[in-house]
Short mmCIF file of N, CA and C in Angstrom, two decimals:
data_model
loop_
_atom_site.label_atom_id
_atom_site.label_comp_id
_atom_site.label_asym_id
_atom_site.label_seq_id
_atom_site.Cartn_x
_atom_site.Cartn_y
_atom_site.Cartn_z
N ALA C 115 3.83 9.40 -27.00
CA ALA C 115 4.12 8.02 -27.35
C ALA C 115 3.07 7.08 -26.76
N GLY C 116 1.96 7.59 -26.35
CA GLY C 116 0.89 6.76 -25.80
C GLY C 116 1.12 6.30 -24.37
N VAL C 117 2.10 6.87 -23.71
CA VAL C 117 2.40 6.49 -22.33
C VAL C 117 1.62 7.39 -21.38
N LYS C 118 1.01 6.78 -20.37
CA LYS C 118 0.30 7.55 -19.36
C LYS C 118 1.27 7.93 -18.25
N VAL C 119 1.18 9.15 -17.77
CA VAL C 119 2.06 9.64 -16.72
C VAL C 119 1.22 10.10 -15.54
N ILE C 120 1.56 9.58 -14.36
CA ILE C 120 0.82 9.97 -13.17
C ILE C 120 1.78 10.55 -12.13
N MET C 121 1.24 11.40 -11.29
CA MET C 121 1.99 12.03 -10.21
C MET C 121 1.88 11.16 -8.96
N MET C 122 3.00 10.94 -8.29
CA MET C 122 2.99 10.21 -7.03
C MET C 122 2.87 11.22 -5.91
N LEU C 123 1.91 11.01 -5.03
CA LEU C 123 1.66 11.93 -3.93
C LEU C 123 1.81 11.18 -2.62
N GLY C 124 2.69 11.63 -1.75
CA GLY C 124 2.84 11.02 -0.43
C GLY C 124 4.16 10.30 -0.29
N GLY C 125 4.11 9.14 0.34
CA GLY C 125 5.30 8.34 0.60
C GLY C 125 5.41 8.00 2.06
N SER C 126 6.38 7.17 2.38
CA SER C 126 6.49 6.66 3.75
C SER C 126 6.84 7.72 4.78
N ASP C 127 7.38 8.84 4.35
CA ASP C 127 7.77 9.87 5.32
C ASP C 127 6.85 11.09 5.29
N ASP C 128 5.69 10.97 4.65
CA ASP C 128 4.77 12.11 4.55
C ASP C 128 3.82 12.13 5.75
N ALA C 129 4.19 12.91 6.75
CA ALA C 129 3.38 13.00 7.98
C ALA C 129 2.17 13.92 7.82
N ASN C 130 2.05 14.62 6.69
CA ASN C 130 0.96 15.58 6.52
C ASN C 130 -0.23 15.05 5.73
N PHE C 131 -0.13 13.84 5.21
CA PHE C 131 -1.20 13.29 4.38
C PHE C 131 -2.51 13.21 5.16
N ALA C 132 -2.44 12.74 6.41
CA ALA C 132 -3.66 12.56 7.21
C ALA C 132 -4.41 13.87 7.40
N ALA C 133 -3.69 14.94 7.71
CA ALA C 133 -4.35 16.24 7.92
C ALA C 133 -4.89 16.79 6.60
N ALA C 134 -4.16 16.61 5.52
CA ALA C 134 -4.59 17.14 4.22
C ALA C 134 -5.83 16.42 3.70
N ALA C 135 -5.98 15.13 4.02
CA ALA C 135 -7.09 14.34 3.47
C ALA C 135 -8.31 14.29 4.39
N ASN C 136 -8.23 14.91 5.55
CA ASN C 136 -9.39 14.83 6.46
C ASN C 136 -10.57 15.63 5.88
N SER C 137 -11.72 15.47 6.47
CA SER C 137 -12.94 16.08 5.92
C SER C 137 -12.86 17.60 5.84
N THR C 138 -12.12 18.23 6.73
CA THR C 138 -12.00 19.70 6.72
C THR C 138 -11.18 20.18 5.52
N ASN C 139 -10.14 19.46 5.16
CA ASN C 139 -9.19 19.91 4.13
C ASN C 139 -9.30 19.16 2.81
N ARG C 140 -10.12 18.12 2.75
CA ARG C 140 -10.14 17.24 1.59
C ARG C 140 -10.42 17.97 0.28
N SER C 141 -11.41 18.87 0.25
CA SER C 141 -11.74 19.55 -1.02
C SER C 141 -10.58 20.42 -1.49
N THR C 142 -9.86 21.03 -0.56
CA THR C 142 -8.68 21.81 -0.93
C THR C 142 -7.62 20.91 -1.52
N LEU C 143 -7.41 19.74 -0.90
CA LEU C 143 -6.42 18.79 -1.42
C LEU C 143 -6.82 18.31 -2.81
N VAL C 144 -8.07 17.94 -3.00
CA VAL C 144 -8.54 17.48 -4.30
C VAL C 144 -8.33 18.55 -5.36
N ASN C 145 -8.72 19.79 -5.05
CA ASN C 145 -8.54 20.88 -6.01
C ASN C 145 -7.06 21.13 -6.32
N SER C 146 -6.21 21.01 -5.31
CA SER C 146 -4.77 21.19 -5.51
C SER C 146 -4.19 20.08 -6.39
N ILE C 147 -4.61 18.84 -6.14
CA ILE C 147 -4.14 17.72 -6.96
C ILE C 147 -4.56 17.92 -8.41
N LEU C 148 -5.83 18.24 -8.61
CA LEU C 148 -6.34 18.42 -9.98
C LEU C 148 -5.67 19.58 -10.68
N ALA C 149 -5.40 20.66 -9.97
CA ALA C 149 -4.72 21.81 -10.56
C ALA C 149 -3.30 21.44 -10.99
N LYS C 150 -2.59 20.70 -10.16
CA LYS C 150 -1.22 20.31 -10.49
C LYS C 150 -1.20 19.35 -11.67
N ILE C 151 -2.12 18.40 -11.68
CA ILE C 151 -2.21 17.45 -12.79
C ILE C 151 -2.49 18.19 -14.09
N SER C 152 -3.41 19.14 -14.04
CA SER C 152 -3.76 19.92 -15.23
C SER C 152 -2.58 20.78 -15.70
N SER C 153 -1.91 21.46 -14.77
CA SER C 153 -0.81 22.35 -15.15
C SER C 153 0.37 21.58 -15.74
N LEU C 154 0.55 20.33 -15.34
CA LEU C 154 1.67 19.53 -15.85
C LEU C 154 1.26 18.61 -17.00
N GLY C 155 -0.02 18.59 -17.32
CA GLY C 155 -0.51 17.74 -18.41
C GLY C 155 -0.40 16.25 -18.08
N LEU C 156 -0.62 15.89 -16.82
CA LEU C 156 -0.52 14.50 -16.39
C LEU C 156 -1.84 13.77 -16.57
N ASP C 157 -1.80 12.46 -16.40
CA ASP C 157 -2.99 11.63 -16.60
C ASP C 157 -3.65 11.16 -15.31
N GLY C 158 -2.94 11.32 -14.18
CA GLY C 158 -3.53 10.85 -12.94
C GLY C 158 -2.62 11.02 -11.74
N VAL C 159 -2.99 10.32 -10.67
CA VAL C 159 -2.28 10.45 -9.40
C VAL C 159 -2.20 9.10 -8.70
N ASP C 160 -1.07 8.87 -8.05
CA ASP C 160 -0.85 7.71 -7.20
C ASP C 160 -0.92 8.20 -5.77
N LEU C 161 -1.90 7.73 -5.01
CA LEU C 161 -2.11 8.17 -3.62
C LEU C 161 -1.33 7.25 -2.68
N ASP C 162 -0.12 7.64 -2.36
CA ASP C 162 0.78 6.80 -1.55
C ASP C 162 0.73 7.26 -0.10
N TRP C 163 -0.39 6.98 0.56
CA TRP C 163 -0.58 7.36 1.96
C TRP C 163 -0.12 6.20 2.83
N GLU C 164 1.00 6.39 3.53
CA GLU C 164 1.59 5.30 4.31
C GLU C 164 1.64 5.57 5.81
N ALA C 165 1.74 6.82 6.23
CA ALA C 165 1.88 7.15 7.65
C ALA C 165 0.54 7.58 8.22
N SER C 166 0.18 7.06 9.38
CA SER C 166 -1.06 7.43 10.07
C SER C 166 -2.27 7.32 9.15
N VAL C 167 -2.41 6.18 8.49
CA VAL C 167 -3.49 5.97 7.53
C VAL C 167 -4.84 5.95 8.24
N ASN C 168 -5.76 6.76 7.74
CA ASN C 168 -7.15 6.75 8.18
C ASN C 168 -7.96 6.15 7.03
N PRO C 169 -8.40 4.89 7.15
CA PRO C 169 -9.08 4.24 6.03
C PRO C 169 -10.31 4.99 5.52
N VAL C 170 -11.09 5.56 6.42
CA VAL C 170 -12.30 6.29 6.00
C VAL C 170 -11.92 7.50 5.16
N ASP C 171 -10.94 8.27 5.62
CA ASP C 171 -10.51 9.45 4.86
C ASP C 171 -9.81 9.06 3.55
N PHE C 172 -9.08 7.93 3.56
CA PHE C 172 -8.38 7.48 2.36
C PHE C 172 -9.40 7.16 1.26
N VAL C 173 -10.41 6.38 1.60
CA VAL C 173 -11.45 6.03 0.62
C VAL C 173 -12.23 7.27 0.20
N ALA C 174 -12.51 8.16 1.14
CA ALA C 174 -13.24 9.40 0.81
C ALA C 174 -12.42 10.28 -0.15
N LEU C 175 -11.10 10.32 0.02
CA LEU C 175 -10.25 11.08 -0.90
C LEU C 175 -10.31 10.50 -2.31
N ALA C 176 -10.18 9.19 -2.41
CA ALA C 176 -10.25 8.55 -3.73
C ALA C 176 -11.62 8.79 -4.37
N SER C 177 -12.67 8.70 -3.56
CA SER C 177 -14.03 8.95 -4.06
C SER C 177 -14.18 10.38 -4.56
N ALA C 178 -13.67 11.33 -3.79
CA ALA C 178 -13.79 12.75 -4.18
C ALA C 178 -13.01 13.03 -5.47
N LEU C 179 -11.85 12.43 -5.61
CA LEU C 179 -11.07 12.61 -6.85
C LEU C 179 -11.82 12.02 -8.04
N ARG C 180 -12.37 10.81 -7.86
CA ARG C 180 -13.10 10.16 -8.95
C ARG C 180 -14.32 11.00 -9.34
N ALA C 181 -15.04 11.53 -8.36
CA ALA C 181 -16.23 12.34 -8.64
C ALA C 181 -15.85 13.64 -9.36
N ALA C 182 -14.73 14.23 -8.96
CA ALA C 182 -14.32 15.50 -9.54
C ALA C 182 -13.75 15.35 -10.95
N SER C 183 -13.18 14.19 -11.23
CA SER C 183 -12.55 13.95 -12.53
C SER C 183 -12.68 12.48 -12.91
N PRO C 184 -13.82 12.08 -13.46
CA PRO C 184 -14.09 10.66 -13.74
C PRO C 184 -13.05 9.96 -14.62
N GLY C 185 -12.38 10.68 -15.49
CA GLY C 185 -11.41 10.06 -16.39
C GLY C 185 -9.99 9.99 -15.83
N LEU C 186 -9.79 10.50 -14.64
CA LEU C 186 -8.48 10.53 -14.00
C LEU C 186 -8.00 9.12 -13.67
N ILE C 187 -6.73 8.83 -13.92
CA ILE C 187 -6.15 7.57 -13.47
C ILE C 187 -5.82 7.74 -11.99
N ILE C 188 -6.34 6.85 -11.17
CA ILE C 188 -6.07 6.89 -9.73
C ILE C 188 -5.54 5.52 -9.31
N THR C 189 -4.39 5.53 -8.67
CA THR C 189 -3.82 4.30 -8.12
C THR C 189 -3.48 4.53 -6.66
N ALA C 190 -3.36 3.44 -5.91
CA ALA C 190 -3.01 3.55 -4.49
C ALA C 190 -2.21 2.32 -4.08
N PRO C 191 -1.00 2.54 -3.55
CA PRO C 191 -0.26 1.42 -2.97
C PRO C 191 -0.66 1.25 -1.51
N ILE C 192 -0.77 0.00 -1.06
CA ILE C 192 -1.16 -0.28 0.33
C ILE C 192 -0.24 -1.36 0.89
N ASN C 193 0.24 -1.13 2.10
CA ASN C 193 0.95 -2.18 2.82
C ASN C 193 -0.12 -3.04 3.47
N PRO C 194 -0.29 -4.27 3.02
CA PRO C 194 -1.41 -5.08 3.54
C PRO C 194 -1.30 -5.42 5.02
N THR C 195 -0.12 -5.32 5.60
CA THR C 195 0.00 -5.60 7.03
C THR C 195 -0.48 -4.44 7.88
N LEU C 196 -0.67 -3.26 7.28
CA LEU C 196 -1.09 -2.09 8.04
C LEU C 196 -2.60 -1.89 8.04
N GLU C 197 -3.32 -2.69 7.27
CA GLU C 197 -4.78 -2.58 7.31
C GLU C 197 -5.24 -2.90 8.72
N GLN C 198 -6.21 -2.18 9.19
CA GLN C 198 -6.64 -2.29 10.59
C GLN C 198 -6.94 -3.72 11.02
N ASP C 199 -7.64 -4.48 10.21
CA ASP C 199 -8.00 -5.84 10.60
C ASP C 199 -7.36 -6.90 9.72
N GLY C 200 -6.50 -6.47 8.78
CA GLY C 200 -5.83 -7.42 7.90
C GLY C 200 -6.73 -8.13 6.93
N SER C 201 -7.96 -7.64 6.76
CA SER C 201 -8.94 -8.36 5.96
C SER C 201 -8.95 -7.97 4.48
N GLY C 202 -8.31 -6.89 4.13
CA GLY C 202 -8.39 -6.41 2.76
C GLY C 202 -9.48 -5.39 2.56
N SER C 203 -10.12 -4.95 3.64
CA SER C 203 -11.25 -4.03 3.52
C SER C 203 -10.83 -2.67 2.97
N LEU C 204 -9.66 -2.17 3.33
CA LEU C 204 -9.20 -0.89 2.76
C LEU C 204 -8.96 -1.03 1.26
N ALA C 205 -8.31 -2.12 0.87
CA ALA C 205 -8.07 -2.36 -0.56
C ALA C 205 -9.39 -2.43 -1.32
N LYS C 206 -10.37 -3.10 -0.77
CA LYS C 206 -11.68 -3.21 -1.42
C LYS C 206 -12.34 -1.83 -1.53
N GLY C 207 -12.28 -1.05 -0.46
CA GLY C 207 -12.87 0.28 -0.51
C GLY C 207 -12.21 1.16 -1.55
N LEU C 208 -10.90 1.11 -1.62
CA LEU C 208 -10.18 1.92 -2.61
C LEU C 208 -10.41 1.42 -4.03
N ALA C 209 -10.53 0.11 -4.21
CA ALA C 209 -10.72 -0.45 -5.54
C ALA C 209 -11.99 0.07 -6.21
N THR C 210 -12.96 0.48 -5.41
CA THR C 210 -14.20 1.04 -5.95
C THR C 210 -13.91 2.31 -6.76
N TYR C 211 -12.90 3.08 -6.34
CA TYR C 211 -12.62 4.38 -6.96
C TYR C 211 -11.28 4.43 -7.70
N CYS C 212 -10.42 3.46 -7.47
CA CYS C 212 -9.09 3.45 -8.08
C CYS C 212 -9.05 2.53 -9.29
N ASP C 213 -8.19 2.87 -10.23
CA ASP C 213 -7.98 2.00 -11.38
C ASP C 213 -7.12 0.81 -11.01
N GLN C 214 -6.24 1.00 -10.03
CA GLN C 214 -5.39 -0.08 -9.57
C GLN C 214 -5.03 0.15 -8.10
N VAL C 215 -5.04 -0.94 -7.32
CA VAL C 215 -4.60 -0.91 -5.93
C VAL C 215 -3.39 -1.84 -5.86
N ASN C 216 -2.26 -1.29 -5.45
CA ASN C 216 -1.01 -2.03 -5.49
C ASN C 216 -0.58 -2.47 -4.10
N MET C 217 -0.38 -3.75 -3.95
CA MET C 217 0.00 -4.37 -2.69
C MET C 217 1.51 -4.23 -2.49
N MET C 218 1.92 -3.54 -1.43
CA MET C 218 3.34 -3.40 -1.11
C MET C 218 3.74 -4.59 -0.25
N THR C 219 4.45 -5.55 -0.82
CA THR C 219 4.79 -6.77 -0.10
C THR C 219 6.25 -6.80 0.34
N TYR C 220 6.92 -5.68 0.30
CA TYR C 220 8.33 -5.65 0.68
C TYR C 220 8.48 -5.27 2.15
N ASP C 221 9.61 -5.65 2.71
CA ASP C 221 9.92 -5.42 4.13
C ASP C 221 8.95 -6.15 5.05
N GLU C 222 8.49 -7.30 4.63
CA GLU C 222 7.55 -8.08 5.44
C GLU C 222 8.27 -9.08 6.34
N GLY C 223 9.58 -9.03 6.38
CA GLY C 223 10.34 -9.87 7.30
C GLY C 223 11.24 -8.97 8.12
N GLY C 224 11.24 -9.11 9.41
CA GLY C 224 12.06 -8.26 10.26
C GLY C 224 12.06 -8.77 11.68
N SER C 225 12.70 -8.05 12.55
CA SER C 225 12.77 -8.49 13.95
C SER C 225 11.52 -8.04 14.70
N PHE C 226 10.39 -8.58 14.27
CA PHE C 226 9.11 -8.26 14.88
C PHE C 226 8.87 -9.18 16.08
N PRO C 227 8.17 -8.70 17.11
CA PRO C 227 7.92 -9.53 18.30
C PRO C 227 7.24 -10.85 17.94
N GLY C 228 7.83 -11.95 18.39
CA GLY C 228 7.25 -13.26 18.16
C GLY C 228 7.56 -13.88 16.81
N TRP C 229 8.28 -13.19 15.96
CA TRP C 229 8.60 -13.70 14.63
C TRP C 229 9.94 -14.42 14.63
N VAL C 230 10.10 -15.32 13.69
CA VAL C 230 11.40 -15.89 13.36
C VAL C 230 11.90 -15.16 12.11
N SER C 231 13.14 -15.42 11.73
CA SER C 231 13.68 -14.77 10.53
C SER C 231 12.82 -15.17 9.32
N TRP C 232 12.63 -14.22 8.42
CA TRP C 232 11.74 -14.44 7.27
C TRP C 232 12.19 -13.56 6.13
N TYR C 233 11.61 -13.77 4.97
CA TYR C 233 12.00 -13.07 3.74
C TYR C 233 11.30 -11.72 3.62
N SER C 234 11.91 -10.83 2.87
CA SER C 234 11.38 -9.50 2.66
C SER C 234 10.11 -9.50 1.81
N SER C 235 10.06 -10.32 0.78
CA SER C 235 8.91 -10.39 -0.12
C SER C 235 8.58 -11.86 -0.43
N ALA C 236 8.31 -12.63 0.60
CA ALA C 236 8.04 -14.06 0.41
C ALA C 236 6.82 -14.26 -0.47
N LEU C 237 6.95 -15.12 -1.46
CA LEU C 237 5.82 -15.39 -2.35
C LEU C 237 4.78 -16.28 -1.66
N ALA C 238 5.22 -17.21 -0.82
CA ALA C 238 4.32 -18.12 -0.11
C ALA C 238 5.05 -18.63 1.12
N GLY C 239 4.40 -19.52 1.87
CA GLY C 239 5.05 -20.17 3.00
C GLY C 239 4.87 -19.49 4.34
N ASP C 240 3.95 -18.54 4.45
CA ASP C 240 3.71 -17.86 5.73
C ASP C 240 3.27 -18.87 6.78
N GLY C 241 3.47 -18.51 8.03
CA GLY C 241 3.07 -19.37 9.15
C GLY C 241 2.84 -18.54 10.38
N PRO C 242 2.51 -19.17 11.49
CA PRO C 242 2.17 -18.43 12.72
C PRO C 242 3.26 -17.48 13.21
N ASP C 243 4.53 -17.86 13.06
CA ASP C 243 5.62 -17.01 13.55
C ASP C 243 6.36 -16.28 12.42
N HIS C 244 5.77 -16.26 11.25
CA HIS C 244 6.27 -15.51 10.08
C HIS C 244 5.07 -15.27 9.14
N PRO C 245 4.09 -14.46 9.63
CA PRO C 245 2.77 -14.36 9.00
C PRO C 245 2.65 -13.37 7.84
N ALA C 246 3.57 -13.45 6.89
CA ALA C 246 3.48 -12.56 5.74
C ALA C 246 3.94 -13.28 4.48
N SER C 247 3.12 -13.18 3.43
CA SER C 247 3.52 -13.66 2.10
C SER C 247 2.59 -13.05 1.06
N VAL C 248 3.06 -12.98 -0.16
CA VAL C 248 2.24 -12.48 -1.26
C VAL C 248 0.97 -13.33 -1.37
N ASP C 249 1.12 -14.64 -1.32
CA ASP C 249 -0.02 -15.55 -1.44
C ASP C 249 -1.08 -15.26 -0.38
N LEU C 250 -0.66 -15.08 0.86
CA LEU C 250 -1.60 -14.78 1.95
C LEU C 250 -2.38 -13.50 1.67
N PHE C 251 -1.67 -12.43 1.30
CA PHE C 251 -2.33 -11.15 1.10
C PHE C 251 -3.22 -11.14 -0.14
N VAL C 252 -2.78 -11.78 -1.21
CA VAL C 252 -3.62 -11.86 -2.42
C VAL C 252 -4.93 -12.56 -2.08
N ASN C 253 -4.85 -13.66 -1.36
CA ASN C 253 -6.07 -14.39 -1.00
C ASN C 253 -6.98 -13.56 -0.10
N LYS C 254 -6.41 -12.80 0.83
CA LYS C 254 -7.23 -11.93 1.69
C LYS C 254 -7.93 -10.86 0.85
N TRP C 255 -7.21 -10.26 -0.10
CA TRP C 255 -7.82 -9.23 -0.94
C TRP C 255 -8.90 -9.82 -1.83
N LEU C 256 -8.65 -10.99 -2.40
CA LEU C 256 -9.67 -11.63 -3.24
C LEU C 256 -10.91 -11.96 -2.41
N THR C 257 -10.71 -12.48 -1.21
CA THR C 257 -11.83 -12.80 -0.32
C THR C 257 -12.61 -11.55 0.05
N ALA C 258 -11.90 -10.42 0.21
CA ALA C 258 -12.55 -9.15 0.54
C ALA C 258 -13.36 -8.60 -0.63
N GLY C 259 -13.06 -9.07 -1.85
CA GLY C 259 -13.80 -8.60 -3.02
C GLY C 259 -13.03 -7.63 -3.90
N VAL C 260 -11.71 -7.55 -3.74
CA VAL C 260 -10.92 -6.70 -4.64
C VAL C 260 -10.88 -7.39 -6.00
N PRO C 261 -11.30 -6.69 -7.06
CA PRO C 261 -11.28 -7.32 -8.38
C PRO C 261 -9.84 -7.64 -8.80
N PRO C 262 -9.58 -8.86 -9.26
CA PRO C 262 -8.22 -9.22 -9.67
C PRO C 262 -7.62 -8.28 -10.71
N ALA C 263 -8.45 -7.74 -11.59
CA ALA C 263 -7.95 -6.84 -12.64
C ALA C 263 -7.46 -5.51 -12.08
N LYS C 264 -7.83 -5.19 -10.85
CA LYS C 264 -7.40 -3.94 -10.23
C LYS C 264 -6.26 -4.15 -9.24
N MET C 265 -5.80 -5.37 -9.10
CA MET C 265 -4.80 -5.70 -8.10
C MET C 265 -3.40 -5.73 -8.72
N GLY C 266 -2.47 -4.99 -8.11
CA GLY C 266 -1.06 -5.04 -8.48
C GLY C 266 -0.27 -5.54 -7.29
N ILE C 267 0.87 -6.15 -7.57
CA ILE C 267 1.71 -6.69 -6.50
C ILE C 267 3.10 -6.11 -6.62
N GLY C 268 3.53 -5.38 -5.58
CA GLY C 268 4.86 -4.80 -5.54
C GLY C 268 5.80 -5.70 -4.77
N ILE C 269 6.88 -6.12 -5.41
CA ILE C 269 7.89 -6.97 -4.79
C ILE C 269 9.21 -6.22 -4.80
N ALA C 270 9.95 -6.30 -3.70
CA ALA C 270 11.21 -5.57 -3.58
C ALA C 270 12.24 -6.05 -4.59
N PHE C 271 13.00 -5.11 -5.11
CA PHE C 271 14.14 -5.43 -5.97
C PHE C 271 15.43 -5.16 -5.21
N TYR C 272 15.41 -5.49 -3.94
CA TYR C 272 16.58 -5.39 -3.08
C TYR C 272 16.47 -6.52 -2.08
N GLY C 273 17.55 -6.78 -1.39
CA GLY C 273 17.54 -7.83 -0.39
C GLY C 273 17.94 -7.31 0.96
N ARG C 274 17.70 -8.09 1.95
CA ARG C 274 18.12 -7.78 3.32
C ARG C 274 18.76 -9.04 3.88
N GLY C 275 19.70 -8.83 4.76
CA GLY C 275 20.37 -9.95 5.40
C GLY C 275 20.27 -9.84 6.90
N TRP C 276 20.61 -10.91 7.58
CA TRP C 276 20.58 -10.98 9.04
C TRP C 276 22.00 -11.06 9.57
N SER C 277 22.22 -10.52 10.74
CA SER C 277 23.51 -10.67 11.40
C SER C 277 23.52 -12.02 12.14
N ASP C 278 24.69 -12.44 12.61
CA ASP C 278 24.80 -13.67 13.39
C ASP C 278 23.89 -13.59 14.62
N PRO C 279 23.29 -14.64 15.03
CA PRO C 279 23.52 -16.02 14.64
C PRO C 279 22.59 -16.51 13.53
N VAL C 280 21.76 -15.65 12.96
CA VAL C 280 20.81 -16.08 11.93
C VAL C 280 21.56 -16.31 10.62
N THR C 281 21.30 -17.48 10.01
CA THR C 281 21.93 -17.82 8.73
C THR C 281 20.92 -18.13 7.65
N GLY C 282 19.61 -18.06 7.97
CA GLY C 282 18.58 -18.37 6.99
C GLY C 282 17.21 -18.10 7.54
N ALA C 283 16.22 -18.53 6.80
CA ALA C 283 14.83 -18.31 7.21
C ALA C 283 14.42 -19.26 8.32
N LEU C 284 13.41 -18.84 9.06
CA LEU C 284 12.74 -19.63 10.09
C LEU C 284 13.65 -19.96 11.29
N GLN C 285 14.57 -19.05 11.58
CA GLN C 285 15.43 -19.22 12.74
C GLN C 285 15.07 -18.20 13.81
N THR C 286 15.30 -18.56 15.08
CA THR C 286 15.08 -17.63 16.18
C THR C 286 15.99 -16.42 15.98
N ILE C 287 15.42 -15.25 16.11
CA ILE C 287 16.17 -14.02 15.83
C ILE C 287 17.12 -13.68 16.96
N GLY C 288 16.70 -13.86 18.20
CA GLY C 288 17.55 -13.51 19.33
C GLY C 288 18.01 -12.07 19.22
N GLY C 289 19.31 -11.85 19.31
CA GLY C 289 19.87 -10.50 19.23
C GLY C 289 20.29 -10.09 17.83
N ALA C 290 19.94 -10.89 16.84
CA ALA C 290 20.34 -10.57 15.45
C ALA C 290 19.64 -9.32 14.96
N THR C 291 20.27 -8.67 14.03
CA THR C 291 19.67 -7.50 13.37
C THR C 291 19.60 -7.77 11.89
#
């Protein structure tokens, strides 16, 4: 029906991604990915590396996949708060080899040190004590040089609430959960 189907590889609980993508094992991982895609008749892969991200190995993996199969669809979701310097440099590096780099903007509000209560996927309005929003991250990625046509934005389709005494955004969290 003209629909492209890609395999999702990794996830937030995949502790083995870092070892599989390192320089020693990368070619084995690439060959394994390509073999699975071929055997299932898929069109590509989503590289969802979330735990113990090594930016150099992540970009090298995307590069190796692109070199091995130029027509492969390659996507990568990234939590923009986990980039080493918050500059968008990982997204820019991946955009060179990926068809799309997807910004994970969910769970960006929580009981983090120095934060006040904030939204899970705030579109805008970030500040010093609630430093996360879609607008902030999009601008960082654009400044880093991520092409807008390769940028996707993931927003949560669920909500989170706070326990007492928090009743809304921008309140001191104290002992609230």
